[in-house]
C-alpha cells in the first residue's frame, strides 16, 4: 500500500509520500512515489503515485518521453502545456491509456489500477492541486477542501480534518502531514519509511524544500513521540 | 456504513455501535446494530452488526427462532451452547447460511455481505470477543489485540492503537471507544448518531451498563470538544 497527501495552502503546496511497494508480503521494496518536473522559476509539476507499479512507472516514463521528444508541443508535453488544468488533463489521459493497455494483458479480475496526485504552478498561473482517478478523470483541491489523499488515506484523515485550513502556515502544514503519515504508519504495516517531503512555496515555481526522511530519522521520531505523549495526556485529561 | 467496536479488557467488555443504515444517500434510516441475549448471572451474548441489513436482520431473526424453539438444544440455541466458542461457531454458520441464501437471489456482482462482533460470557467461562467474517469464519481478541472493529474502522483505529491495553479501566475504555467513534463520525457522514454503548463487567454475565447516546447528547458533545481542543493544543505545542 501507499499513503500520499498533498495540501494546497495560501502560502504554498506541501506534499508527502511513503516509499513502500509490495507484490505480496514477502516481496517488499522501496520505490520513490514522488516525481518532480521543473523549469525553476517557470514551472513546477510534482506527481505522487499510488497503485500498481506497472501502471505508474509506465505512465511516468511516457510523460518523460513526451517531454524529451524534440517535436514536443503544448498538446504533448506537460512542460509546455499552457495551464495546470491542461497538465492534469494530459496526465489523466496518459494514466487512462496505460491502464487500459495493462488491463488488456491481465484478466479482468485482477485489473491493475492507480491514482495520482498532481500539484504545481507555472509562472503567471495559480497553484493547483489535483487528484487523478484510475479512469483519468480528476478532482481539484478547493478553499473548503485544501487537502487530497491517495492510497491508505483513512487512518491519517482525522488529524488533517482537525488542523488543516487553507491559511495554515507551511511549517504547521509539514507537521500536519508528518503526523498524518505517522498515524498511518502505526496502523498499516504496508505503508513504510523512508518518506519524501516536498514544499513548493507560492510563486517560486520550483520545489522550494525537499527532504527524504529515513527510517531512523531522529527529528521524526521525536515528533512522533511528542505527539503520542500529547494524545495520551490529552486523553487522560478528558472527563467522561 | 457502520462503525462498531468491541474491547476485551481485564475488567470486562466494552461495546459501541452507531445506528445509521442507508440504501443510497437519500434513504437513510436508524436501525439498532447492537443485540443482546441474556440470562442474567448465567449468560450474556451481545452481537454487533455491519453490512447488508437483509443479511443481519435475517441472521438475528433465525438465531432468535432457534432460542425460542421448545425443542432447542445445545447444538441449536446459542443460549444453551456449552461454550462461547460454540456460540461463535453457531453464529458464524448461521451468517454464512443466510448470506448464501441472499446471494442466490441477487446477481453475483452485488452479493450481500455482513460481518459481526460477538461478545459475551457464560457463568464459569471466560469473557470472549469474536469478529465473524461474512464467510462465517472468525478471529478472536487476544492479550495483544484487545479490540476488534467492523464497518468503517480505519478513521477510529489510531486512537485505539495508542491508548487501549488489556489493563485499561472500563471508564477509560468507554472514553476511548467514544473518541474513536467521534473521529469516525467527523470523517464519514454515513456513520451516524445515535450510538449504543454497552459494558459487560467481568463475571456479571449480564449487560452491566447500557446507554443510548442521542444526537444532541450534552456529555458527548463536551467530550468531543475537549478532545478537539486537546488535539489542537497538543499539535501546536509540538516542535517540527
mmCIF file of N, CA and C in Angstrom, chain A residues 88-195:
data_model
loop_
_atom_site.group_PDB
_atom_site.id
_atom_site.type_symbol
_atom_site.label_atom_id
_atom_site.label_comp_id
_atom_site.label_asym_id
_atom_site.label_seq_id
_atom_site.Cartn_x
_atom_site.Cartn_y
_atom_site.Cartn_z
ATOM 1 N N UNK A 88 -3.112 18.509 -15.883
ATOM 2 C CA UNK A 88 -3.885 17.457 -15.221
ATOM 3 C C UNK A 88 -4.623 16.610 -16.254
ATOM 4 N N UNK A 89 -5.181 17.261 -17.266
ATOM 5 C CA UNK A 89 -5.903 16.521 -18.313
ATOM 6 C C UNK A 89 -4.970 15.587 -19.075
ATOM 7 N N UNK A 90 -3.768 16.078 -19.387
ATOM 8 C CA UNK A 90 -2.814 15.255 -20.138
ATOM 9 C C UNK A 90 -2.346 14.059 -19.313
ATOM 10 N N UNK A 91 -2.085 14.308 -18.027
ATOM 11 C CA UNK A 91 -1.645 13.203 -17.163
ATOM 12 C C UNK A 91 -2.782 12.196 -16.973
ATOM 13 N N UNK A 92 -3.997 12.709 -16.804
ATOM 14 C CA UNK A 92 -5.161 11.841 -16.659
ATOM 15 C C UNK A 92 -5.361 10.956 -17.886
ATOM 16 N N UNK A 93 -5.218 11.571 -19.073
ATOM 17 C CA UNK A 93 -5.393 10.820 -20.315
ATOM 18 C C UNK A 93 -4.315 9.748 -20.450
ATOM 19 N N UNK A 94 -3.080 10.107 -20.079
ATOM 20 C CA UNK A 94 -1.974 9.138 -20.163
ATOM 21 C C UNK A 94 -2.206 7.972 -19.204
ATOM 22 N N UNK A 95 -2.632 8.301 -17.969
ATOM 23 C CA UNK A 95 -2.895 7.253 -16.979
ATOM 24 C C UNK A 95 -3.972 6.288 -17.486
ATOM 25 N N UNK A 96 -5.060 6.844 -18.042
ATOM 26 C CA UNK A 96 -6.159 6.011 -18.521
ATOM 27 C C UNK A 96 -5.685 5.105 -19.662
ATOM 28 N N UNK A 97 -4.832 5.660 -20.546
ATOM 29 C CA UNK A 97 -4.339 4.903 -21.695
ATOM 30 C C UNK A 97 -3.465 3.735 -21.232
ATOM 31 N N UNK A 98 -2.536 4.028 -20.324
ATOM 32 C CA UNK A 98 -1.627 2.983 -19.821
ATOM 33 C C UNK A 98 -2.418 1.908 -19.084
ATOM 34 N N UNK A 99 -3.366 2.346 -18.281
ATOM 35 C CA UNK A 99 -4.152 1.397 -17.517
ATOM 36 C C UNK A 99 -4.924 0.456 -18.454
ATOM 37 N N UNK A 100 -5.472 1.015 -19.510
ATOM 38 C CA UNK A 100 -6.222 0.202 -20.469
ATOM 39 C C UNK A 100 -5.310 -0.832 -21.110
ATOM 40 N N UNK A 101 -4.080 -0.428 -21.448
ATOM 41 C CA UNK A 101 -3.125 -1.364 -22.058
ATOM 42 C C UNK A 101 -2.775 -2.492 -21.098
ATOM 43 N N UNK A 102 -2.488 -2.116 -19.840
ATOM 44 C CA UNK A 102 -2.111 -3.131 -18.848
ATOM 45 C C UNK A 102 -3.295 -4.056 -18.568
ATOM 46 N N UNK A 103 -4.479 -3.478 -18.481
ATOM 47 C CA UNK A 103 -5.686 -4.271 -18.236
ATOM 48 C C UNK A 103 -5.886 -5.341 -19.302
ATOM 49 N N UNK A 104 -5.586 -4.974 -20.550
ATOM 50 C CA UNK A 104 -5.752 -5.913 -21.650
ATOM 51 C C UNK A 104 -4.911 -7.160 -21.444
ATOM 52 N N UNK A 105 -3.712 -6.959 -20.849
ATOM 53 C CA UNK A 105 -2.797 -8.095 -20.640
ATOM 54 C C UNK A 105 -3.201 -8.932 -19.443
ATOM 55 N N UNK A 106 -3.954 -8.359 -18.532
ATOM 56 C CA UNK A 106 -4.358 -9.070 -17.319
ATOM 57 C C UNK A 106 -5.797 -9.538 -17.462
ATOM 58 N N UNK A 107 -6.163 -10.502 -16.660
ATOM 59 C CA UNK A 107 -7.568 -10.892 -16.643
ATOM 60 C C UNK A 107 -8.361 -9.747 -16.011
ATOM 61 N N UNK A 108 -9.635 -9.661 -16.306
ATOM 62 C CA UNK A 108 -10.489 -8.610 -15.747
ATOM 63 C C UNK A 108 -10.420 -8.602 -14.219
ATOM 64 N N UNK A 109 -10.371 -9.791 -13.648
ATOM 65 C CA UNK A 109 -10.460 -9.916 -12.200
ATOM 66 C C UNK A 109 -9.353 -9.164 -11.476
ATOM 67 N N UNK A 110 -8.163 -9.192 -12.084
ATOM 68 C CA UNK A 110 -7.043 -8.580 -11.372
ATOM 69 C C UNK A 110 -6.544 -7.316 -12.068
ATOM 70 N N UNK A 111 -7.461 -6.596 -12.692
ATOM 71 C CA UNK A 111 -7.105 -5.378 -13.409
ATOM 72 C C UNK A 111 -6.237 -4.453 -12.570
ATOM 73 N N UNK A 112 -5.195 -3.897 -13.177
ATOM 74 C CA UNK A 112 -4.286 -3.004 -12.469
ATOM 75 C C UNK A 112 -4.896 -1.617 -12.383
ATOM 76 N N UNK A 113 -4.649 -0.942 -11.297
ATOM 77 C CA UNK A 113 -5.251 0.352 -11.092
ATOM 78 C C UNK A 113 -4.247 1.285 -10.435
ATOM 79 N N UNK A 114 -4.417 2.568 -10.623
ATOM 80 C CA UNK A 114 -3.520 3.528 -9.989
ATOM 81 C C UNK A 114 -4.198 4.876 -9.905
ATOM 82 N N UNK A 115 -3.810 5.676 -8.930
ATOM 83 C CA UNK A 115 -4.283 7.048 -8.887
ATOM 84 C C UNK A 115 -3.107 7.961 -8.580
ATOM 85 N N UNK A 116 -3.266 9.223 -8.902
ATOM 86 C CA UNK A 116 -2.148 10.170 -8.813
ATOM 87 C C UNK A 116 -2.591 11.455 -8.138
ATOM 88 N N UNK A 117 -1.652 12.095 -7.452
ATOM 89 C CA UNK A 117 -1.843 13.491 -7.056
ATOM 90 C C UNK A 117 -0.913 14.314 -7.927
ATOM 91 N N UNK A 118 -1.430 15.367 -8.516
ATOM 92 C CA UNK A 118 -0.619 16.251 -9.353
ATOM 93 C C UNK A 118 -0.703 17.653 -8.776
ATOM 94 N N UNK A 119 0.460 18.243 -8.515
ATOM 95 C CA UNK A 119 0.494 19.572 -7.919
ATOM 96 C C UNK A 119 1.467 20.432 -8.683
ATOM 97 N N UNK A 120 1.238 21.730 -8.722
ATOM 98 C CA UNK A 120 2.231 22.580 -9.357
ATOM 99 C C UNK A 120 1.744 23.978 -9.640
ATOM 100 N N UNK A 121 2.633 24.720 -10.288
ATOM 101 C CA UNK A 121 2.328 26.092 -10.676
ATOM 102 C C UNK A 121 3.230 26.455 -11.853
ATOM 103 N N UNK A 122 2.686 27.243 -12.778
ATOM 104 C CA UNK A 122 3.547 27.804 -13.831
ATOM 105 C C UNK A 122 3.569 29.305 -13.629
ATOM 106 N N UNK A 123 4.633 29.959 -14.063
ATOM 107 C CA UNK A 123 4.781 31.401 -13.861
ATOM 108 C C UNK A 123 3.552 32.112 -14.410
ATOM 109 N N UNK A 124 2.961 32.967 -13.615
ATOM 110 C CA UNK A 124 1.786 33.712 -14.058
ATOM 111 C C UNK A 124 0.475 33.008 -13.777
ATOM 112 N N UNK A 125 0.540 31.723 -13.393
ATOM 113 C CA UNK A 125 -0.687 30.984 -13.100
ATOM 114 C C UNK A 125 -0.883 30.783 -11.612
ATOM 115 N N UNK A 126 -1.975 30.133 -11.272
ATOM 116 C CA UNK A 126 -2.266 29.816 -9.874
ATOM 117 C C UNK A 126 -1.603 28.495 -9.475
ATOM 118 N N UNK A 127 -1.412 28.296 -8.177
ATOM 119 C CA UNK A 127 -1.043 26.971 -7.686
ATOM 120 C C UNK A 127 -2.268 26.071 -7.840
ATOM 121 N N UNK A 128 -2.062 24.816 -8.257
ATOM 122 C CA UNK A 128 -3.184 23.877 -8.392
ATOM 123 C C UNK A 128 -2.802 22.525 -7.807
ATOM 124 N N UNK A 129 -3.820 21.840 -7.324
ATOM 125 C CA UNK A 129 -3.600 20.517 -6.741
ATOM 126 C C UNK A 129 -4.748 19.610 -7.194
ATOM 127 N N UNK A 130 -4.418 18.505 -7.871
ATOM 128 C CA UNK A 130 -5.431 17.609 -8.428
ATOM 129 C C UNK A 130 -5.257 16.182 -7.912
ATOM 130 N N UNK A 131 -6.364 15.475 -7.833
ATOM 131 C CA UNK A 131 -6.321 14.029 -7.609
ATOM 132 C C UNK A 131 -6.866 13.376 -8.870
ATOM 133 N N UNK A 132 -6.042 12.548 -9.517
ATOM 134 C CA UNK A 132 -6.448 11.899 -10.769
ATOM 135 C C UNK A 132 -6.835 10.449 -10.487
ATOM 136 N N UNK A 133 -8.055 10.099 -10.841
ATOM 137 C CA UNK A 133 -8.571 8.754 -10.616
ATOM 138 C C UNK A 133 -8.062 7.778 -11.666
ATOM 139 N N UNK A 134 -8.165 6.463 -11.392
ATOM 140 C CA UNK A 134 -7.669 5.462 -12.346
ATOM 141 C C UNK A 134 -8.241 5.638 -13.748
ATOM 142 N N UNK A 135 -9.467 6.153 -13.857
ATOM 143 C CA UNK A 135 -10.108 6.306 -15.160
ATOM 144 C C UNK A 135 -9.621 7.551 -15.897
ATOM 145 N N UNK A 136 -8.816 8.381 -15.218
ATOM 146 C CA UNK A 136 -8.268 9.555 -15.871
ATOM 147 C C UNK A 136 -9.000 10.851 -15.539
ATOM 148 N N UNK A 137 -10.190 10.755 -14.982
ATOM 149 C CA UNK A 137 -10.905 11.968 -14.541
ATOM 150 C C UNK A 137 -10.283 12.462 -13.242
ATOM 151 N N UNK A 138 -10.593 13.677 -12.837
ATOM 152 C CA UNK A 138 -9.924 14.191 -11.647
ATOM 153 C C UNK A 138 -10.760 15.195 -10.872
ATOM 154 N N UNK A 139 -10.360 15.433 -9.636
ATOM 155 C CA UNK A 139 -10.955 16.482 -8.814
ATOM 156 C C UNK A 139 -9.831 17.403 -8.367
ATOM 157 N N UNK A 140 -10.233 18.577 -7.867
ATOM 158 C CA UNK A 140 -9.238 19.585 -7.524
ATOM 159 C C UNK A 140 -9.446 20.060 -6.092
ATOM 160 N N UNK A 141 -8.352 20.362 -5.395
ATOM 161 C CA UNK A 141 -8.462 20.939 -4.052
ATOM 162 C C UNK A 141 -9.051 22.344 -4.155
ATOM 163 N N UNK A 142 -9.881 22.687 -3.169
ATOM 164 C CA UNK A 142 -10.542 23.989 -3.180
ATOM 165 C C UNK A 142 -10.337 24.683 -1.840
ATOM 166 N N UNK A 143 -10.904 25.848 -1.716
ATOM 167 C CA UNK A 143 -10.856 26.595 -0.455
ATOM 168 C C UNK A 143 -11.385 25.735 0.694
ATOM 169 N N UNK A 144 -12.492 25.045 0.452
ATOM 170 C CA UNK A 144 -13.129 24.249 1.502
ATOM 171 C C UNK A 144 -12.385 22.944 1.782
ATOM 172 N N UNK A 145 -11.767 22.396 0.784
ATOM 173 C CA UNK A 145 -11.086 21.108 0.922
ATOM 174 C C UNK A 145 -9.645 21.287 0.478
ATOM 175 N N UNK A 146 -8.785 21.736 1.407
ATOM 176 C CA UNK A 146 -7.421 22.080 0.987
ATOM 177 C C UNK A 146 -6.497 20.880 0.871
ATOM 178 N N UNK A 147 -6.986 19.651 1.193
ATOM 179 C CA UNK A 147 -6.066 18.519 1.072
ATOM 180 C C UNK A 147 -6.656 17.382 0.254
ATOM 181 N N UNK A 148 -5.785 16.643 -0.411
ATOM 182 C CA UNK A 148 -6.167 15.467 -1.187
ATOM 183 C C UNK A 148 -5.246 14.324 -0.790
ATOM 184 N N UNK A 149 -5.794 13.112 -0.748
ATOM 185 C CA UNK A 149 -5.011 11.951 -0.337
ATOM 186 C C UNK A 149 -5.224 10.815 -1.332
ATOM 187 N N UNK A 150 -4.204 9.977 -1.528
ATOM 188 C CA UNK A 150 -4.379 8.732 -2.281
ATOM 189 C C UNK A 150 -3.787 7.577 -1.482
ATOM 190 N N UNK A 151 -4.225 6.368 -1.806
ATOM 191 C CA UNK A 151 -3.715 5.187 -1.100
ATOM 192 C C UNK A 151 -4.456 4.975 0.213
ATOM 193 N N UNK A 152 -3.721 4.536 1.201
ATOM 194 C CA UNK A 152 -4.291 4.185 2.504
ATOM 195 C C UNK A 152 -4.571 5.476 3.285
ATOM 196 N N UNK A 153 -5.689 6.138 2.960
ATOM 197 C CA UNK A 153 -5.864 7.525 3.402
ATOM 198 C C UNK A 153 -6.645 7.705 4.689
ATOM 199 N N UNK A 154 -7.340 6.650 5.158
ATOM 200 C CA UNK A 154 -8.299 6.885 6.229
ATOM 201 C C UNK A 154 -7.673 7.107 7.603
ATOM 202 N N UNK A 155 -6.613 6.325 7.906
ATOM 203 C CA UNK A 155 -6.003 6.455 9.234
ATOM 204 C C UNK A 155 -5.496 7.881 9.477
ATOM 205 N N UNK A 156 -4.999 8.497 8.421
ATOM 206 C CA UNK A 156 -4.378 9.811 8.582
ATOM 207 C C UNK A 156 -5.312 10.978 8.336
ATOM 208 N N UNK A 157 -6.599 10.714 8.106
ATOM 209 C CA UNK A 157 -7.511 11.809 7.780
ATOM 210 C C UNK A 157 -7.995 12.614 8.995
ATOM 211 N N UNK A 158 -8.288 11.946 10.136
ATOM 212 C CA UNK A 158 -8.810 12.727 11.259
ATOM 213 C C UNK A 158 -7.925 13.912 11.662
ATOM 214 N N UNK A 159 -6.615 13.726 11.703
ATOM 215 C CA UNK A 159 -5.748 14.839 12.111
ATOM 216 C C UNK A 159 -5.810 15.979 11.092
ATOM 217 N N UNK A 160 -5.863 15.637 9.796
ATOM 218 C CA UNK A 160 -5.958 16.683 8.767
ATOM 219 C C UNK A 160 -7.286 17.418 8.873
ATOM 220 N N UNK A 161 -8.371 16.653 9.073
ATOM 221 C CA UNK A 161 -9.693 17.261 9.224
ATOM 222 C C UNK A 161 -9.691 18.309 10.338
ATOM 223 N N UNK A 162 -8.928 18.042 11.378
ATOM 224 C CA UNK A 162 -8.983 18.927 12.538
ATOM 225 C C UNK A 162 -8.062 20.134 12.450
ATOM 226 N N UNK A 163 -6.903 19.979 11.801
ATOM 227 C CA UNK A 163 -5.942 21.094 11.907
ATOM 228 C C UNK A 163 -5.626 21.833 10.610
ATOM 229 N N UNK A 164 -5.948 21.258 9.455
ATOM 230 C CA UNK A 164 -5.516 21.919 8.217
ATOM 231 C C UNK A 164 -6.587 22.833 7.629
ATOM 232 N N UNK A 165 -6.216 24.097 7.474
ATOM 233 C CA UNK A 165 -7.053 25.060 6.764
ATOM 234 C C UNK A 165 -6.218 25.669 5.655
ATOM 235 N N UNK A 166 -6.872 26.362 4.745
ATOM 236 C CA UNK A 166 -6.144 26.999 3.664
ATOM 237 C C UNK A 166 -5.099 27.986 4.198
ATOM 238 N N UNK A 167 -5.388 28.585 5.367
ATOM 239 C CA UNK A 167 -4.494 29.606 5.929
ATOM 240 C C UNK A 167 -3.388 29.021 6.808
ATOM 241 N N UNK A 168 -3.360 27.707 6.980
ATOM 242 C CA UNK A 168 -2.306 27.064 7.779
ATOM 243 C C UNK A 168 -0.933 27.412 7.199
ATOM 244 N N UNK A 169 0.039 27.682 8.094
ATOM 245 C CA UNK A 169 1.385 28.028 7.617
ATOM 246 C C UNK A 169 2.075 26.791 7.058
ATOM 247 N N UNK A 170 3.100 27.003 6.248
ATOM 248 C CA UNK A 170 3.813 25.868 5.654
ATOM 249 C C UNK A 170 4.505 25.028 6.728
ATOM 250 N N UNK A 171 4.985 25.672 7.802
ATOM 251 C CA UNK A 171 5.647 24.921 8.871
ATOM 252 C C UNK A 171 4.636 24.020 9.584
ATOM 253 N N UNK A 172 3.484 24.586 9.939
ATOM 254 C CA UNK A 172 2.432 23.794 10.593
ATOM 255 C C UNK A 172 1.934 22.684 9.663
ATOM 256 N N UNK A 173 1.855 23.005 8.391
ATOM 257 C CA UNK A 173 1.339 22.036 7.421
ATOM 258 C C UNK A 173 2.277 20.840 7.294
ATOM 259 N N UNK A 174 3.594 21.092 7.348
ATOM 260 C CA UNK A 174 4.546 19.978 7.295
ATOM 261 C C UNK A 174 4.373 19.074 8.507
ATOM 262 N N UNK A 175 4.157 19.709 9.666
ATOM 263 C CA UNK A 175 3.909 18.948 10.888
ATOM 264 C C UNK A 175 2.645 18.105 10.716
ATOM 265 N N UNK A 176 1.600 18.704 10.154
ATOM 266 C CA UNK A 176 0.315 18.006 9.999
ATOM 267 C C UNK A 176 0.447 16.790 9.078
ATOM 268 N N UNK A 177 1.129 16.935 7.940
ATOM 269 C CA UNK A 177 1.231 15.787 7.032
ATOM 270 C C UNK A 177 2.125 14.702 7.637
ATOM 271 N N UNK A 178 3.160 15.107 8.381
ATOM 272 C CA UNK A 178 4.034 14.101 9.001
ATOM 273 C C UNK A 178 3.295 13.342 10.092
ATOM 274 N N UNK A 179 2.450 14.031 10.875
ATOM 275 C CA UNK A 179 1.677 13.335 11.913
ATOM 276 C C UNK A 179 0.584 12.480 11.283
ATOM 277 N N UNK A 180 0.020 12.933 10.174
ATOM 278 C CA UNK A 180 -0.965 12.138 9.436
ATOM 279 C C UNK A 180 -0.299 10.849 8.934
ATOM 280 N N UNK A 181 0.916 10.982 8.415
ATOM 281 C CA UNK A 181 1.673 9.800 7.975
ATOM 282 C C UNK A 181 2.013 8.904 9.167
ATOM 283 N N UNK A 182 2.375 9.515 10.283
ATOM 284 C CA UNK A 182 2.743 8.748 11.481
ATOM 285 C C UNK A 182 1.576 7.850 11.929
ATOM 286 N N UNK A 183 0.367 8.384 11.932
ATOM 287 C CA UNK A 183 -0.804 7.579 12.296
ATOM 288 C C UNK A 183 -0.990 6.424 11.316
ATOM 289 N N UNK A 184 -0.729 6.679 10.043
ATOM 290 C CA UNK A 184 -0.893 5.651 9.020
ATOM 291 C C UNK A 184 0.171 4.560 9.170
ATOM 292 N N UNK A 185 1.404 4.968 9.413
ATOM 293 C CA UNK A 185 2.495 4.002 9.602
ATOM 294 C C UNK A 185 2.197 3.072 10.771
ATOM 295 N N UNK A 186 1.627 3.644 11.849
ATOM 296 C CA UNK A 186 1.340 2.836 13.024
ATOM 297 C C UNK A 186 0.222 1.832 12.773
ATOM 298 N N UNK A 187 -0.723 2.197 11.913
ATOM 299 C CA UNK A 187 -1.899 1.355 11.733
ATOM 300 C C UNK A 187 -1.805 0.407 10.553
ATOM 301 N N UNK A 188 -0.915 0.671 9.601
ATOM 302 C CA UNK A 188 -0.823 -0.208 8.434
ATOM 303 C C UNK A 188 0.637 -0.490 8.092
ATOM 304 N N UNK A 189 1.041 -1.715 8.322
ATOM 305 C CA UNK A 189 2.438 -2.115 8.121
ATOM 306 C C UNK A 189 2.903 -1.954 6.689
ATOM 307 N N UNK A 190 1.971 -1.996 5.746
ATOM 308 C CA UNK A 190 2.382 -1.973 4.349
ATOM 309 C C UNK A 190 2.625 -0.553 3.846
ATOM 310 N N UNK A 191 2.511 0.437 4.731
ATOM 311 C CA UNK A 191 2.965 1.792 4.418
ATOM 312 C C UNK A 191 4.268 1.964 5.181
ATOM 313 N N UNK A 192 5.357 2.374 4.519
ATOM 314 C CA UNK A 192 6.639 2.352 5.224
ATOM 315 C C UNK A 192 7.603 3.464 4.891
ATOM 316 N N UNK A 193 8.524 3.694 5.821
ATOM 317 C CA UNK A 193 9.605 4.651 5.635
ATOM 318 C C UNK A 193 10.553 4.113 4.559
ATOM 319 N N UNK A 194 11.430 4.937 3.974
ATOM 320 C CA UNK A 194 11.541 6.381 4.158
ATOM 321 C C UNK A 194 10.402 7.167 3.516
ATOM 322 N N UNK A 195 10.345 8.458 3.873
ATOM 323 C CA UNK A 195 9.310 9.352 3.366
ATOM 324 C C UNK A 195 9.943 10.431 2.483
#
